[in-house]
Amino acid sequence: MTRAKEGTGYQAFDAPLLAQYQERRRIEQDLELALGKRQFELHYQPLVDVNQGRILGAEALLRWHHPRLGLMLPGRFIELAERSGQIETIGRWVLETALYQLHLWQRRWPALQMHVNVSVKQLLSGELYDICWAQLNRYRVKPGTLVLEITETTLLEDIQLVTKLCDQLGELGIVLAIDDFGTGYSSMRYLKQLPVNKLKIDRSFIADLESSPESQQLVPAIIAMGKALGLSITAEGVENEYQRQFLAALDCDEAQGFLFSKAVLPQTLETLLEAEIDLLPASRSSA
Ligand code: C2E
Ligand code: MG
Ligand code: MG
Ligand code: MG
C-alpha cells in the first residue's frame, strides 16, 4: 500500500488493488470477444457408477483459451460473465455445443447422459426454456439424458419462480440436478417442493471423509435423505479408493472425480467409451 503525501488531496492509494481491478476489466473485455474468436472449449468429465466405474454420462466443463493468460478455468471468469450478463450468450453456446456432442455420442451410446451447468441468471432470464426446446428438437437426444445442474446456493434466490421454471424444463424431459449440495441451506421443504431429480454432494464433504467424523456422518445422512425424497445421488470430487469404497457401501448412484478421470477432450472420452473401460484403478490394471 502506498499512501500519497499529506496535503495532496489524495486518500489511500492501493496499487495492488488497482492492478487487480484493471486485470478484471481486461478479462471482462476479452470475454466479450472470446466466443467470436472461438476461444472456448468444452471438456467432459465422466460420471461413473460407484461399484464398477462404468461410464454413465459426462459433465461439460467450460475452458477458455486466453491468448495472454493461457488456459482459464471457470472459477476465474464465470462470476464476471454472470455480472456482465455475458453468461447468457456463453451459456447458450455451452448448451448447443454439449447437445450437439451428445447427439453424436448417442448414435453409439444411446443411454449416455450429458450434464450441463447453468447459471441461475440463465434460468431466470426466461430464455432457457426456449433455447432448450429449440436445441432438443434440433438434436433429438433421448428424453431424460440432458441433465441441467444448478448450484444449491443460487437455486434458492427466488424459490417460487425457480420452481415454476424448473417445472417447465421438466416438461421437456430435462433432468434437474442440484450442484454442490450441502454448501447452501436448502430446507427439507424446498427440496420437496423443487422438481429436481438429482443431488450432487459437494466435494468438500468427500474431500475430508477420511479425516472428519462429521463428514462420515453427514454423507450417509445426505444420501438417505436424498433417497427418501426419491432423488438420484452423485458424489463429486472422489479422489481415492477409500472414498469410493465408503460411497459404494452406501446407496450412492454415481461418482465423479480425479480417481476416475478429470475433464478431458471429446476424443479422449470417446476412446474411454469405445474401450468400454471401467474407470477403476483395479479394473484398469487387470485389463
Ligand atoms: P462444478 O459444476 O461443481 O464442477 C466440478 C468441478 O470440480 C470442476 O471444476 C472439476 O474439474 C472439479 N473436479 C472434478 N473432480 C474433482 C476431484 O476429484 N477433485 C477436485 N479437487 N476437483 C474436481 P471446474 O471445471 O474448474 O469448474 C468449476 C465450476 O465452474 C463448476 O463446478 C461449475 O459450477 C462452473 N462451471 C463450469 N462450466 C460451466 C458452464 O458451462 N456454465 C456455468 N454457468 N458454470 C460452469
Ligand atoms: Mg456441475
Ligand atoms: Mg459441483
Ligand atoms: Mg462446484
mmCIF file of C-alpha atoms and ligand atoms in Angstrom:
data_model
loop_
_atom_site.group_PDB
_atom_site.id
_atom_site.type_symbol
_atom_site.label_atom_id
_atom_site.label_comp_id
_atom_site.label_asym_id
_atom_site.label_seq_id
_atom_site.Cartn_x
_atom_site.Cartn_y
_atom_site.Cartn_z
ATOM 1 C CA MET A 1 0.000 0.000 0.000
ATOM 2 C CA THR A 2 1.440 3.360 -0.972
ATOM 3 C CA ARG A 3 0.000 6.437 0.556
ATOM 4 C CA ALA A 4 0.046 9.757 -1.230
ATOM 5 C CA LYS A 5 1.829 12.587 0.561
ATOM 6 C CA GLU A 6 -0.201 14.560 3.069
ATOM 7 C CA GLY A 7 -1.870 17.583 1.636
ATOM 8 C CA THR A 8 -2.058 16.461 -1.989
ATOM 9 C CA GLY A 9 -5.733 15.745 -1.569
ATOM 10 C CA TYR A 10 -5.392 12.021 -2.260
ATOM 11 C CA GLN A 11 -6.614 9.377 0.122
ATOM 12 C CA ALA A 12 -5.108 5.908 0.357
ATOM 13 C CA PHE A 13 -3.881 4.587 -2.972
ATOM 14 C CA ASP A 14 -3.723 0.830 -3.157
ATOM 15 C CA ALA A 15 -1.550 -0.203 -6.098
ATOM 16 C CA PRO A 16 -2.138 -3.992 -5.940
ATOM 17 C CA LEU A 17 -5.871 -3.404 -5.693
ATOM 18 C CA LEU A 18 -5.813 -1.112 -8.701
ATOM 19 C CA ALA A 19 -3.817 -3.657 -10.707
ATOM 20 C CA GLN A 20 -6.323 -6.304 -9.726
ATOM 21 C CA TYR A 21 -9.176 -4.096 -10.824
ATOM 22 C CA GLN A 22 -7.503 -3.339 -14.161
ATOM 23 C CA GLU A 23 -6.870 -7.037 -14.759
ATOM 24 C CA ARG A 24 -10.527 -7.803 -14.125
ATOM 25 C CA ARG A 25 -11.584 -5.078 -16.544
ATOM 26 C CA ARG A 26 -9.292 -6.527 -19.212
ATOM 27 C CA ILE A 27 -10.592 -10.045 -18.679
ATOM 28 C CA GLU A 28 -14.116 -8.682 -18.895
ATOM 29 C CA GLN A 29 -13.310 -7.015 -22.205
ATOM 30 C CA ASP A 30 -11.543 -10.114 -23.531
ATOM 31 C CA LEU A 31 -14.548 -12.167 -22.511
ATOM 32 C CA GLU A 32 -16.731 -10.195 -24.894
ATOM 33 C CA LEU A 33 -14.600 -11.303 -27.835
ATOM 34 C CA ALA A 34 -13.874 -14.829 -26.682
ATOM 35 C CA LEU A 35 -16.889 -16.500 -28.235
ATOM 36 C CA GLY A 36 -16.376 -14.864 -31.631
ATOM 37 C CA LYS A 37 -12.710 -15.778 -31.560
ATOM 38 C CA ARG A 38 -13.569 -19.394 -30.767
ATOM 39 C CA GLN A 39 -11.536 -19.378 -27.581
ATOM 40 C CA PHE A 40 -13.977 -21.520 -25.635
ATOM 41 C CA GLU A 41 -13.865 -25.258 -25.453
ATOM 42 C CA LEU A 42 -15.831 -27.861 -23.533
ATOM 43 C CA HIS A 43 -14.082 -30.635 -21.685
ATOM 44 C CA TYR A 44 -16.040 -33.621 -20.456
ATOM 45 C CA GLN A 45 -15.648 -35.339 -17.100
ATOM 46 C CA PRO A 46 -17.077 -38.863 -16.846
ATOM 47 C CA LEU A 47 -19.735 -39.741 -14.296
ATOM 48 C CA VAL A 48 -19.388 -43.358 -13.337
ATOM 49 C CA ASP A 49 -21.232 -45.936 -11.321
ATOM 50 C CA VAL A 50 -19.573 -46.267 -7.933
ATOM 51 C CA ASN A 51 -19.234 -50.049 -7.988
ATOM 52 C CA GLN A 52 -17.875 -50.818 -11.451
ATOM 53 C CA GLY A 53 -16.595 -47.450 -12.612
ATOM 54 C CA ARG A 54 -18.665 -47.826 -15.776
ATOM 55 C CA ILE A 55 -19.246 -44.519 -17.583
ATOM 56 C CA LEU A 56 -22.872 -43.384 -17.326
ATOM 57 C CA GLY A 57 -22.522 -39.850 -18.547
ATOM 58 C CA ALA A 58 -20.340 -36.790 -18.675
ATOM 59 C CA GLU A 59 -20.344 -33.266 -17.317
ATOM 60 C CA ALA A 60 -19.481 -30.493 -19.759
ATOM 61 C CA LEU A 61 -16.974 -28.116 -18.167
ATOM 62 C CA LEU A 62 -16.096 -24.834 -19.811
ATOM 63 C CA ARG A 63 -12.497 -23.920 -20.658
ATOM 64 C CA TRP A 64 -11.230 -20.634 -22.037
ATOM 65 C CA HIS A 65 -8.013 -20.449 -24.036
ATOM 66 C CA HIS A 66 -6.968 -16.919 -23.259
ATOM 67 C CA PRO A 67 -4.386 -15.566 -25.722
ATOM 68 C CA ARG A 68 -2.298 -13.961 -22.979
ATOM 69 C CA LEU A 69 -3.178 -15.861 -19.809
ATOM 70 C CA GLY A 70 -3.389 -19.388 -21.203
ATOM 71 C CA LEU A 71 -5.947 -21.966 -20.159
ATOM 72 C CA MET A 72 -8.510 -20.413 -17.844
ATOM 73 C CA LEU A 73 -10.792 -22.430 -15.587
ATOM 74 C CA PRO A 74 -14.355 -21.243 -14.974
ATOM 75 C CA GLY A 75 -13.524 -20.148 -11.431
ATOM 76 C CA ARG A 76 -11.678 -17.183 -12.966
ATOM 77 C CA PHE A 77 -14.357 -15.920 -15.304
ATOM 78 C CA ILE A 78 -17.862 -17.328 -14.734
ATOM 79 C CA GLU A 79 -18.655 -14.844 -11.992
ATOM 80 C CA LEU A 80 -17.521 -11.967 -14.203
ATOM 81 C CA ALA A 81 -19.656 -13.290 -17.033
ATOM 82 C CA GLU A 82 -22.631 -13.544 -14.694
ATOM 83 C CA ARG A 83 -22.200 -9.994 -13.505
ATOM 84 C CA SER A 84 -21.796 -8.551 -17.005
ATOM 85 C CA GLY A 85 -24.696 -10.561 -18.382
ATOM 86 C CA GLN A 86 -22.460 -12.348 -20.891
ATOM 87 C CA ILE A 87 -23.259 -15.650 -19.217
ATOM 88 C CA GLU A 88 -26.461 -15.823 -21.258
ATOM 89 C CA THR A 89 -24.655 -15.861 -24.596
ATOM 90 C CA ILE A 90 -21.868 -18.079 -23.321
ATOM 91 C CA GLY A 91 -24.365 -20.400 -21.646
ATOM 92 C CA ARG A 92 -26.309 -20.720 -24.879
ATOM 93 C CA TRP A 93 -23.116 -21.747 -26.696
ATOM 94 C CA VAL A 94 -22.355 -24.283 -23.956
ATOM 95 C CA LEU A 95 -25.808 -25.845 -24.237
ATOM 96 C CA GLU A 96 -25.699 -26.013 -28.027
ATOM 97 C CA THR A 97 -22.207 -27.451 -28.099
ATOM 98 C CA ALA A 98 -22.894 -30.047 -25.412
ATOM 99 C CA LEU A 99 -26.166 -31.138 -27.009
ATOM 100 C CA TYR A 100 -24.546 -31.492 -30.411
ATOM 101 C CA GLN A 101 -21.834 -33.614 -28.811
ATOM 102 C CA LEU A 102 -24.444 -35.709 -27.026
ATOM 103 C CA HIS A 103 -26.309 -36.167 -30.311
ATOM 104 C CA LEU A 104 -23.133 -37.539 -31.904
ATOM 105 C CA TRP A 105 -22.315 -39.798 -28.962
ATOM 106 C CA GLN A 106 -25.823 -41.193 -28.601
ATOM 107 C CA ARG A 107 -25.597 -42.760 -32.057
ATOM 108 C CA ARG A 108 -23.237 -45.219 -30.428
ATOM 109 C CA TRP A 109 -24.038 -44.921 -26.739
ATOM 110 C CA PRO A 110 -27.785 -44.225 -26.609
ATOM 111 C CA ALA A 111 -28.129 -44.141 -22.834
ATOM 112 C CA LEU A 112 -25.309 -41.680 -22.245
ATOM 113 C CA GLN A 113 -26.246 -38.642 -20.154
ATOM 114 C CA MET A 114 -24.946 -35.120 -20.583
ATOM 115 C CA HIS A 115 -24.677 -32.786 -17.606
ATOM 116 C CA VAL A 116 -24.582 -29.066 -18.332
ATOM 117 C CA ASN A 117 -24.055 -26.363 -15.709
ATOM 118 C CA VAL A 118 -26.450 -23.473 -15.913
ATOM 119 C CA SER A 119 -26.229 -20.232 -14.047
ATOM 120 C CA VAL A 120 -29.341 -19.151 -12.205
ATOM 121 C CA LYS A 121 -29.115 -15.978 -14.341
ATOM 122 C CA GLN A 122 -29.783 -18.122 -17.404
ATOM 123 C CA LEU A 123 -32.687 -19.816 -15.690
ATOM 124 C CA LEU A 124 -34.263 -16.572 -14.533
ATOM 125 C CA SER A 125 -33.814 -14.859 -17.900
ATOM 126 C CA GLY A 126 -36.753 -16.905 -19.117
ATOM 127 C CA GLU A 127 -34.904 -17.778 -22.323
ATOM 128 C CA LEU A 128 -33.534 -21.070 -21.092
ATOM 129 C CA TYR A 129 -36.775 -22.893 -21.829
ATOM 130 C CA ASP A 130 -36.870 -21.647 -25.434
ATOM 131 C CA ILE A 131 -33.204 -22.477 -26.002
ATOM 132 C CA CYS A 132 -33.617 -25.981 -24.597
ATOM 133 C CA TRP A 133 -36.805 -26.554 -26.557
ATOM 134 C CA ALA A 134 -35.148 -25.491 -29.818
ATOM 135 C CA GLN A 135 -31.925 -27.414 -29.250
ATOM 136 C CA LEU A 136 -33.673 -30.569 -28.059
ATOM 137 C CA ASN A 137 -35.801 -30.524 -31.202
ATOM 138 C CA ARG A 138 -32.753 -29.929 -33.324
ATOM 139 C CA TYR A 139 -30.597 -32.686 -31.887
ATOM 140 C CA ARG A 140 -33.269 -35.144 -30.745
ATOM 141 C CA VAL A 141 -31.318 -36.580 -27.860
ATOM 142 C CA LYS A 142 -33.040 -39.280 -25.823
ATOM 143 C CA PRO A 143 -35.519 -37.900 -23.286
ATOM 144 C CA GLY A 144 -34.102 -37.875 -19.789
ATOM 145 C CA THR A 145 -30.487 -37.707 -20.918
ATOM 146 C CA LEU A 146 -29.946 -33.957 -20.662
ATOM 147 C CA VAL A 147 -29.199 -33.011 -17.058
ATOM 148 C CA LEU A 148 -29.057 -29.357 -16.078
ATOM 149 C CA GLU A 149 -27.024 -28.595 -12.967
ATOM 150 C CA ILE A 150 -27.815 -25.585 -10.838
ATOM 151 C CA THR A 151 -25.823 -24.799 -7.723
ATOM 152 C CA GLU A 152 -27.660 -25.055 -4.455
ATOM 153 C CA THR A 153 -26.736 -21.589 -3.225
ATOM 154 C CA THR A 154 -28.295 -19.849 -6.231
ATOM 155 C CA LEU A 155 -31.303 -22.119 -6.554
ATOM 156 C CA LEU A 156 -32.949 -20.586 -3.515
ATOM 157 C CA GLU A 157 -32.828 -16.989 -4.722
ATOM 158 C CA ASP A 158 -36.453 -16.916 -5.802
ATOM 159 C CA ILE A 159 -37.923 -20.238 -4.852
ATOM 160 C CA GLN A 160 -41.413 -19.726 -6.318
ATOM 161 C CA LEU A 161 -40.171 -18.613 -9.723
ATOM 162 C CA VAL A 162 -37.393 -21.195 -9.788
ATOM 163 C CA THR A 163 -39.918 -23.932 -9.023
ATOM 164 C CA LYS A 164 -42.145 -22.818 -11.894
ATOM 165 C CA LEU A 165 -39.247 -22.565 -14.363
ATOM 166 C CA CYS A 166 -37.870 -25.951 -13.321
ATOM 167 C CA ASP A 167 -41.320 -27.480 -13.752
ATOM 168 C CA GLN A 168 -41.398 -26.208 -17.334
ATOM 169 C CA LEU A 169 -37.943 -27.618 -18.062
ATOM 170 C CA GLY A 170 -39.083 -30.930 -16.605
ATOM 171 C CA GLU A 171 -41.887 -30.996 -19.147
ATOM 172 C CA LEU A 172 -39.219 -31.018 -21.864
ATOM 173 C CA GLY A 173 -37.835 -34.235 -20.401
ATOM 174 C CA ILE A 174 -34.900 -32.441 -18.817
ATOM 175 C CA VAL A 175 -33.430 -33.857 -15.626
ATOM 176 C CA LEU A 176 -32.582 -31.281 -12.961
ATOM 177 C CA ALA A 177 -29.691 -31.636 -10.555
ATOM 178 C CA ILE A 178 -28.722 -29.590 -7.520
ATOM 179 C CA ASP A 179 -24.983 -28.976 -7.766
ATOM 180 C CA ASP A 180 -22.624 -28.503 -4.807
ATOM 181 C CA PHE A 181 -25.274 -29.807 -2.433
ATOM 182 C CA GLY A 182 -24.527 -29.127 1.221
ATOM 183 C CA THR A 183 -22.940 -25.719 0.671
ATOM 184 C CA GLY A 184 -26.300 -23.917 0.749
ATOM 185 C CA TYR A 185 -29.115 -24.073 3.200
ATOM 186 C CA SER A 186 -31.925 -25.942 1.455
ATOM 187 C CA SER A 187 -34.639 -26.870 3.856
ATOM 188 C CA MET A 188 -36.424 -30.173 3.503
ATOM 189 C CA ARG A 189 -39.469 -28.222 2.440
ATOM 190 C CA TYR A 190 -37.677 -26.633 -0.523
ATOM 191 C CA LEU A 191 -36.176 -29.925 -1.525
ATOM 192 C CA LYS A 192 -39.612 -31.479 -1.533
ATOM 193 C CA GLN A 193 -41.092 -28.589 -3.471
ATOM 194 C CA LEU A 194 -38.410 -28.248 -6.137
ATOM 195 C CA PRO A 195 -38.898 -30.525 -9.133
ATOM 196 C CA VAL A 196 -35.320 -31.802 -9.010
ATOM 197 C CA ASN A 197 -34.258 -35.365 -9.734
ATOM 198 C CA LYS A 198 -30.669 -35.462 -8.652
ATOM 199 C CA LEU A 199 -28.376 -34.293 -5.864
ATOM 200 C CA LYS A 200 -24.668 -33.811 -6.333
ATOM 201 C CA ILE A 201 -22.934 -33.886 -2.958
ATOM 202 C CA ASP A 202 -20.337 -31.115 -2.821
ATOM 203 C CA ARG A 203 -16.794 -32.326 -2.980
ATOM 204 C CA SER A 204 -15.841 -30.658 0.311
ATOM 205 C CA PHE A 205 -17.762 -33.437 2.110
ATOM 206 C CA ILE A 206 -15.971 -36.106 0.097
ATOM 207 C CA ALA A 207 -12.542 -34.477 0.453
ATOM 208 C CA ASP A 208 -12.430 -34.847 4.230
ATOM 209 C CA LEU A 209 -14.272 -38.168 4.519
ATOM 210 C CA GLU A 210 -11.193 -39.912 5.814
ATOM 211 C CA SER A 211 -10.349 -37.318 8.444
ATOM 212 C CA SER A 212 -13.680 -35.876 9.501
ATOM 213 C CA PRO A 213 -16.116 -37.816 11.711
ATOM 214 C CA GLU A 214 -18.729 -35.171 10.839
ATOM 215 C CA SER A 215 -18.475 -35.911 7.122
ATOM 216 C CA GLN A 216 -18.584 -39.625 7.870
ATOM 217 C CA GLN A 217 -21.963 -38.990 9.493
ATOM 218 C CA LEU A 218 -23.183 -36.343 7.088
ATOM 219 C CA VAL A 219 -22.567 -38.113 3.782
ATOM 220 C CA PRO A 220 -24.709 -41.174 4.662
ATOM 221 C CA ALA A 221 -27.352 -38.801 6.072
ATOM 222 C CA ILE A 222 -27.453 -36.727 2.871
ATOM 223 C CA ILE A 223 -27.718 -39.875 0.777
ATOM 224 C CA ALA A 224 -30.517 -41.293 2.950
ATOM 225 C CA MET A 225 -32.398 -38.005 2.859
ATOM 226 C CA GLY A 226 -31.999 -37.688 -0.914
ATOM 227 C CA LYS A 227 -33.190 -41.249 -1.381
ATOM 228 C CA ALA A 228 -36.205 -40.615 0.860
ATOM 229 C CA LEU A 229 -37.118 -37.789 -1.496
ATOM 230 C CA GLY A 230 -36.718 -40.086 -4.491
ATOM 231 C CA LEU A 231 -33.563 -38.409 -5.776
ATOM 232 C CA SER A 232 -30.604 -39.944 -7.517
ATOM 233 C CA ILE A 233 -27.296 -39.181 -5.775
ATOM 234 C CA THR A 234 -23.935 -38.257 -7.257
ATOM 235 C CA ALA A 235 -20.777 -37.732 -5.210
ATOM 236 C CA GLU A 236 -18.387 -35.098 -6.549
ATOM 237 C CA GLY A 237 -14.635 -34.982 -6.132
ATOM 238 C CA VAL A 238 -13.892 -38.663 -5.495
ATOM 239 C CA GLU A 239 -10.105 -38.791 -5.483
ATOM 240 C CA ASN A 240 -9.168 -42.017 -3.762
ATOM 241 C CA GLU A 241 -10.185 -45.609 -3.207
ATOM 242 C CA TYR A 242 -11.121 -45.022 0.447
ATOM 243 C CA GLN A 243 -13.749 -42.502 -0.612
ATOM 244 C CA ARG A 244 -15.061 -44.734 -3.403
ATOM 245 C CA GLN A 245 -15.484 -47.712 -1.100
ATOM 246 C CA PHE A 246 -17.144 -45.567 1.550
ATOM 247 C CA LEU A 247 -19.694 -44.449 -1.062
ATOM 248 C CA ALA A 248 -20.080 -47.900 -2.589
ATOM 249 C CA ALA A 249 -21.124 -49.238 0.803
ATOM 250 C CA LEU A 250 -23.936 -46.688 0.789
ATOM 251 C CA ASP A 251 -26.749 -46.180 -1.676
ATOM 252 C CA CYS A 252 -24.800 -43.691 -3.803
ATOM 253 C CA ASP A 253 -25.704 -43.954 -7.500
ATOM 254 C CA GLU A 254 -22.888 -42.146 -9.234
ATOM 255 C CA ALA A 255 -19.477 -40.704 -8.647
ATOM 256 C CA GLN A 256 -17.240 -38.211 -10.356
ATOM 257 C CA GLY A 257 -13.687 -37.277 -9.601
ATOM 258 C CA PHE A 258 -9.999 -37.494 -10.359
ATOM 259 C CA LEU A 259 -9.897 -41.145 -9.180
ATOM 260 C CA PHE A 260 -11.754 -41.989 -12.381
ATOM 261 C CA SER A 261 -10.833 -39.149 -14.714
ATOM 262 C CA LYS A 262 -10.502 -35.397 -14.911
ATOM 263 C CA ALA A 263 -12.402 -33.480 -17.582
ATOM 264 C CA VAL A 264 -10.992 -34.472 -20.972
ATOM 265 C CA LEU A 265 -11.334 -33.597 -24.641
ATOM 266 C CA PRO A 266 -14.218 -35.247 -26.534
ATOM 267 C CA GLN A 267 -11.864 -37.598 -28.429
ATOM 268 C CA THR A 268 -10.417 -38.864 -25.171
ATOM 269 C CA LEU A 269 -13.821 -39.561 -23.666
ATOM 270 C CA GLU A 270 -14.738 -41.389 -26.857
ATOM 271 C CA THR A 271 -11.653 -43.569 -26.522
ATOM 272 C CA LEU A 272 -12.690 -44.449 -22.976
ATOM 273 C CA LEU A 273 -16.231 -45.265 -24.101
ATOM 274 C CA GLU A 274 -15.004 -47.307 -27.067
ATOM 275 C CA ALA A 275 -12.679 -49.368 -24.938
ATOM 276 C CA GLU A 276 -15.570 -49.931 -22.518
ATOM 277 C CA ILE A 277 -13.020 -49.232 -19.863
ATOM 278 C CA ASP A 278 -14.337 -49.215 -16.355
ATOM 279 C CA LEU A 279 -12.663 -46.263 -14.751
ATOM 280 C CA LEU A 280 -11.426 -48.015 -11.664
ATOM 281 C CA PRO A 281 -7.724 -48.302 -10.958
ATOM 282 C CA ALA A 282 -8.162 -52.018 -10.192
ATOM 283 C CA SER A 283 -10.048 -52.881 -13.376
ATOM 284 C CA ARG A 284 -7.667 -50.782 -15.411
ATOM 285 C CA SER A 285 -4.586 -52.599 -14.220
ATOM 286 C CA SER A 286 -6.173 -56.051 -14.586
ATOM 287 C CA ALA A 287 -7.426 -55.239 -18.123
HETATM 288 P P1 C2E B 1 -18.950 -27.989 -10.672
HETATM 289 O O1 C2E B 1 -20.118 -27.967 -11.588
HETATM 290 O O2 C2E B 1 -19.187 -28.394 -9.264
HETATM 291 O O3 C2E B 1 -17.884 -28.892 -11.416
HETATM 292 C C1 C2E B 1 -16.964 -29.711 -10.764
HETATM 293 C C2 C2E B 1 -15.611 -29.021 -10.618
HETATM 294 O O4 C2E B 1 -14.797 -29.825 -9.785
HETATM 295 C C3 C2E B 1 -14.854 -28.905 -11.936
HETATM 296 O O5 C2E B 1 -14.039 -27.743 -11.857
HETATM 297 C C4 C2E B 1 -13.999 -30.154 -11.935
HETATM 298 O O6 C2E B 1 -12.850 -30.084 -12.746
HETATM 299 C C5 C2E B 1 -13.635 -30.250 -10.487
HETATM 300 N N1 C2E B 1 -13.345 -31.616 -10.077
HETATM 301 C C6 C2E B 1 -13.852 -32.760 -10.571
HETATM 302 N N2 C2E B 1 -13.371 -33.847 -9.930
HETATM 303 C C7 C2E B 1 -12.543 -33.372 -8.983
HETATM 304 C C8 C2E B 1 -11.725 -34.013 -7.971
HETATM 305 O O7 C2E B 1 -11.685 -35.227 -7.823
HETATM 306 N N3 C2E B 1 -11.003 -33.188 -7.171
HETATM 307 C C9 C2E B 1 -11.029 -31.833 -7.295
HETATM 308 N N4 C2E B 1 -10.270 -31.123 -6.481
HETATM 309 N N5 C2E B 1 -11.781 -31.200 -8.236
HETATM 310 C C10 C2E B 1 -12.529 -31.965 -9.071
HETATM 311 P P2 C2E B 1 -14.022 -26.632 -12.993
HETATM 312 O O8 C2E B 1 -14.075 -27.260 -14.343
HETATM 313 O O9 C2E B 1 -12.910 -25.702 -12.672
HETATM 314 O O10 C2E B 1 -15.412 -25.890 -12.795
HETATM 315 C C11 C2E B 1 -15.683 -25.129 -11.649
HETATM 316 C C12 C2E B 1 -17.116 -24.673 -11.621
HETATM 317 O O11 C2E B 1 -17.405 -23.759 -12.673
HETATM 318 C C13 C2E B 1 -18.109 -25.816 -11.833
HETATM 319 O O12 C2E B 1 -18.278 -26.517 -10.621
HETATM 320 C C14 C2E B 1 -19.340 -25.059 -12.266
HETATM 321 O O13 C2E B 1 -20.057 -24.550 -11.147
HETATM 322 C C15 C2E B 1 -18.748 -23.882 -13.035
HETATM 323 N N6 C2E B 1 -18.866 -24.146 -14.490
HETATM 324 C C16 C2E B 1 -18.122 -24.959 -15.282
HETATM 325 N N7 C2E B 1 -18.559 -24.939 -16.560
HETATM 326 C C17 C2E B 1 -19.629 -24.103 -16.571
HETATM 327 C C18 C2E B 1 -20.554 -23.675 -17.590
HETATM 328 O O14 C2E B 1 -20.502 -24.080 -18.752
HETATM 329 N N8 C2E B 1 -21.541 -22.801 -17.209
HETATM 330 C C19 C2E B 1 -21.670 -22.357 -15.911
HETATM 331 N N9 C2E B 1 -22.667 -21.500 -15.618
HETATM 332 N N10 C2E B 1 -20.831 -22.741 -14.934
HETATM 333 C C20 C2E B 1 -19.839 -23.613 -15.263
HETATM 334 MG MG MG B 2 -21.566 -29.051 -12.042
HETATM 335 MG MG MG B 3 -20.346 -29.266 -8.118
HETATM 336 MG MG MG B 4 -18.546 -26.539 -7.790
#
